[in-house]
CSV table of C-alpha atoms in Angstrom, one decimal:
chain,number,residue,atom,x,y,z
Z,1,UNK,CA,-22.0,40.0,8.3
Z,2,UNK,CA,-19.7,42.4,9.6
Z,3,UNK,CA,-15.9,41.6,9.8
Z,4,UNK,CA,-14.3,41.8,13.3
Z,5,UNK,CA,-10.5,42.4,14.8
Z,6,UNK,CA,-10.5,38.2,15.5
Z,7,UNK,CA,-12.0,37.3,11.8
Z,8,UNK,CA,-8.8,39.6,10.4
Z,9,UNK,CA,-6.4,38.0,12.9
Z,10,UNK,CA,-7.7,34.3,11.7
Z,11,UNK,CA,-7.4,35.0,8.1
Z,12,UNK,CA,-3.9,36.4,8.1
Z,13,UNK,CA,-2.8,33.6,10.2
Z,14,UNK,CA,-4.1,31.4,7.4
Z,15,UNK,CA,-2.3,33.3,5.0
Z,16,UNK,CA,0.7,33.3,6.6
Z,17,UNK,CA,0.9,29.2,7.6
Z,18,UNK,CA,-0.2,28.3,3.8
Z,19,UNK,CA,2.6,30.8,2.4
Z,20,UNK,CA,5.2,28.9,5.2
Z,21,UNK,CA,3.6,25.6,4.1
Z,22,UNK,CA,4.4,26.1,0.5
Z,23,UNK,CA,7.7,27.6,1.2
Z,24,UNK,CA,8.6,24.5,3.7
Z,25,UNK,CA,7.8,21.7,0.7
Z,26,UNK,CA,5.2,19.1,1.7
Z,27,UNK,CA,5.3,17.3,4.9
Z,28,UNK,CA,4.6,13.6,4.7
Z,29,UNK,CA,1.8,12.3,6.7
Z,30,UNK,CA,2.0,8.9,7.1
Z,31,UNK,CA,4.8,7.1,8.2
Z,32,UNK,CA,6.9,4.8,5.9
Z,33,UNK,CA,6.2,1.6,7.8
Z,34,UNK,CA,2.4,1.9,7.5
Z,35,UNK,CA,2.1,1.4,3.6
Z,36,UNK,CA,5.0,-1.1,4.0
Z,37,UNK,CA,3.0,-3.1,6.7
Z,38,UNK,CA,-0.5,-2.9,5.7
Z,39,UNK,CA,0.9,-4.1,2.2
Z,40,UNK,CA,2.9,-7.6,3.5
Z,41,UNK,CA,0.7,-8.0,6.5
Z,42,UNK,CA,-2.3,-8.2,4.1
Z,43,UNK,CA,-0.8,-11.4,2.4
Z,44,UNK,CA,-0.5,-12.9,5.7
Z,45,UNK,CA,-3.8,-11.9,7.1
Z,46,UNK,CA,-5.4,-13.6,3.9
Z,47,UNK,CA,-3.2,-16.6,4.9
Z,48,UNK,CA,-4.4,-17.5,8.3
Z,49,UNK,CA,-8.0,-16.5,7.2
Z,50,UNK,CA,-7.7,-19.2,4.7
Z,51,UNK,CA,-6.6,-21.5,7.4
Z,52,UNK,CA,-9.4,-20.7,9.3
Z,53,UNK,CA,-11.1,-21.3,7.2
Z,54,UNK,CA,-13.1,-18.2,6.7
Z,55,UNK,CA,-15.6,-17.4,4.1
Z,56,UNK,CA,-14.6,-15.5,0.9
Z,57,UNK,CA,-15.9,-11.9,2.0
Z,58,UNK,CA,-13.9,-12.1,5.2
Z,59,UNK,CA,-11.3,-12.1,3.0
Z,60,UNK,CA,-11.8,-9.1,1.5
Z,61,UNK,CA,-10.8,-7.4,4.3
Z,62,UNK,CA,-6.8,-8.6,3.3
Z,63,UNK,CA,-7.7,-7.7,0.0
Z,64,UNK,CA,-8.5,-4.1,1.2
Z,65,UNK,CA,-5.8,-3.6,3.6
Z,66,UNK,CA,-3.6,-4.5,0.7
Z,67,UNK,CA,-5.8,-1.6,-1.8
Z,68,UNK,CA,-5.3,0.7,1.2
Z,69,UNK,CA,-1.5,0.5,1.5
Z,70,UNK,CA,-1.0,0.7,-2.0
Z,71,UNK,CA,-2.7,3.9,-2.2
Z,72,UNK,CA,-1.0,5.5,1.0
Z,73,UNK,CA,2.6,4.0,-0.8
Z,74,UNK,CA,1.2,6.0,-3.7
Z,75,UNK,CA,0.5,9.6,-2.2
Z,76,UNK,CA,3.3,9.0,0.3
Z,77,UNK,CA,6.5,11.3,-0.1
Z,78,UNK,CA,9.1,8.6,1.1
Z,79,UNK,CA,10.1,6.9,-2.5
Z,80,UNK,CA,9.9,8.2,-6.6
Z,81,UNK,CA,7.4,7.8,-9.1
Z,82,UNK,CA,9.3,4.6,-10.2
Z,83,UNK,CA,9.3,3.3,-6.8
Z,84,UNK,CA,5.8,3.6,-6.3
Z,85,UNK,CA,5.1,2.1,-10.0
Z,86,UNK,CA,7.3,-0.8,-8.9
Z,87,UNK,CA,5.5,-1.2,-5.6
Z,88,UNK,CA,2.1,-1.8,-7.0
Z,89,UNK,CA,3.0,-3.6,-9.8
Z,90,UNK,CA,5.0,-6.1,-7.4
Z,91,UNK,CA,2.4,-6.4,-4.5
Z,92,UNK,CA,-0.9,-5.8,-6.3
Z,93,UNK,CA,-1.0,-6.5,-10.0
Z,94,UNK,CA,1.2,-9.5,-10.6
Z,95,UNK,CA,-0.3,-11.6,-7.3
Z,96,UNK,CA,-3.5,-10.6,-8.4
Z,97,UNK,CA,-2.8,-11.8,-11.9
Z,98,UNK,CA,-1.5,-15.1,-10.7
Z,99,UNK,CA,-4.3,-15.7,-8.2
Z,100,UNK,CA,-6.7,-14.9,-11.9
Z,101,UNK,CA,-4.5,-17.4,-13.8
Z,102,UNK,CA,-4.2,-19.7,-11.1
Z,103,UNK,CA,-8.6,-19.8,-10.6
Z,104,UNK,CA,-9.2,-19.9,-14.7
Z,105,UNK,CA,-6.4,-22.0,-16.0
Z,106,UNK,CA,-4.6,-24.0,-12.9
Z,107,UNK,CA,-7.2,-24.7,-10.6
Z,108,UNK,CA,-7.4,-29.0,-10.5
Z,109,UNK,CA,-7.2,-31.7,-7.6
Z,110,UNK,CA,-4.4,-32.8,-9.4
Z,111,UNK,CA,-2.0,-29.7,-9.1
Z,112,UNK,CA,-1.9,-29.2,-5.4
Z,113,UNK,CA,2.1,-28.8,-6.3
Z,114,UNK,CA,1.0,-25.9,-8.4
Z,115,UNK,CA,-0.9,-24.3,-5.9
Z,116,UNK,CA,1.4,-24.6,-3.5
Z,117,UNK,CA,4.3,-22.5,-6.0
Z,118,UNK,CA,1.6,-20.1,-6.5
Z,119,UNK,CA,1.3,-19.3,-3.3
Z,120,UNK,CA,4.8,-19.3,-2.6
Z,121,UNK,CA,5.5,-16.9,-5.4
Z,122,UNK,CA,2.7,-14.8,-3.9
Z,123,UNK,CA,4.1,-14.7,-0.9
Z,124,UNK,CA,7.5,-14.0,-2.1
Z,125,UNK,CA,6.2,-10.6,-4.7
Z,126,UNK,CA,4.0,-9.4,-1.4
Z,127,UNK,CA,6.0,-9.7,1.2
Z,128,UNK,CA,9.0,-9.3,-0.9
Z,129,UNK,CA,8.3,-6.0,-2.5
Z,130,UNK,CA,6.9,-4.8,1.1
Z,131,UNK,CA,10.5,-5.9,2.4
Z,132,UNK,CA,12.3,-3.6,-0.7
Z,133,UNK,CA,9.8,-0.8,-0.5
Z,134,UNK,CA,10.9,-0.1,3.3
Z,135,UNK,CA,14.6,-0.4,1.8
Z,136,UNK,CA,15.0,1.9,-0.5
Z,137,UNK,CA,12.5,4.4,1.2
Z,138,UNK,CA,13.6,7.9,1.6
Z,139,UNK,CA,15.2,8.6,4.8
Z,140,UNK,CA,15.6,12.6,4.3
């Protein structure tokens, strides 16, 4: 195929943006309140489902708005490595964990009490660590 004027003039446009791109740092894409708020509001979507009384894969859906912000906090420019390690651990892994714990070893008509802190505690490391994530973002 032969090359024309315009093919020339689109490639060293190209050239030029990524060399501009590279030389400006990385931009961030998603805003800092989107991770933040898919992350808590996930925990109280799950919430009024279960009040609803909705069937387990309808729940899902919390679970995956929940996966979803913890990958955009992850790729996201806004906070460190640390930060991001802190943030997953604190919303994803330890409620996850207690909701395992509280299904294998807890779960009893008896403990209603239980069930209760449990949820409180999950409430408190979602919504919590959504809460400090959008407080010690990066505002530069």
């Amino acid at each position: 195929m032969k090359s024309t004027s315009t093919d020339t003039a689109y490639q060293e446009r190209d050239v030029q943006a990524g060399a501009g791109a590279e030389a400006a740092g990385r931009k961030a894409r998603v805003h800092p309140a989107v991770p933040a708020g898919l992350i808590a509001g996930s925990y109280v979507l799950a919430l009024l489902l279960q009040l609803a009384g909705a069937p387990t894969a309808v729940l899902s859906v919390a679970l995956l708005m929940r996966i979803v912000g913890c990958v955009l906090l992850c790729t996201s420019l806004f906070w460190w490595p640390w930060q991001k390690v802190t943030g997953v651990l604190v919303t994803l892994v330890v409620p996850a964990l207690a909701n395992i714990l509280w299904n294998r070893e807890l779960s009893g008509e008896d403990t209603l009490a239980l069930r209760v802190l449990a949820d409180v505690l999950q409430l408190v490391c979602v919504v919590g660590g959504a809460a400090w994530l959008w407080w010690t973002r990066r505002k530069d």
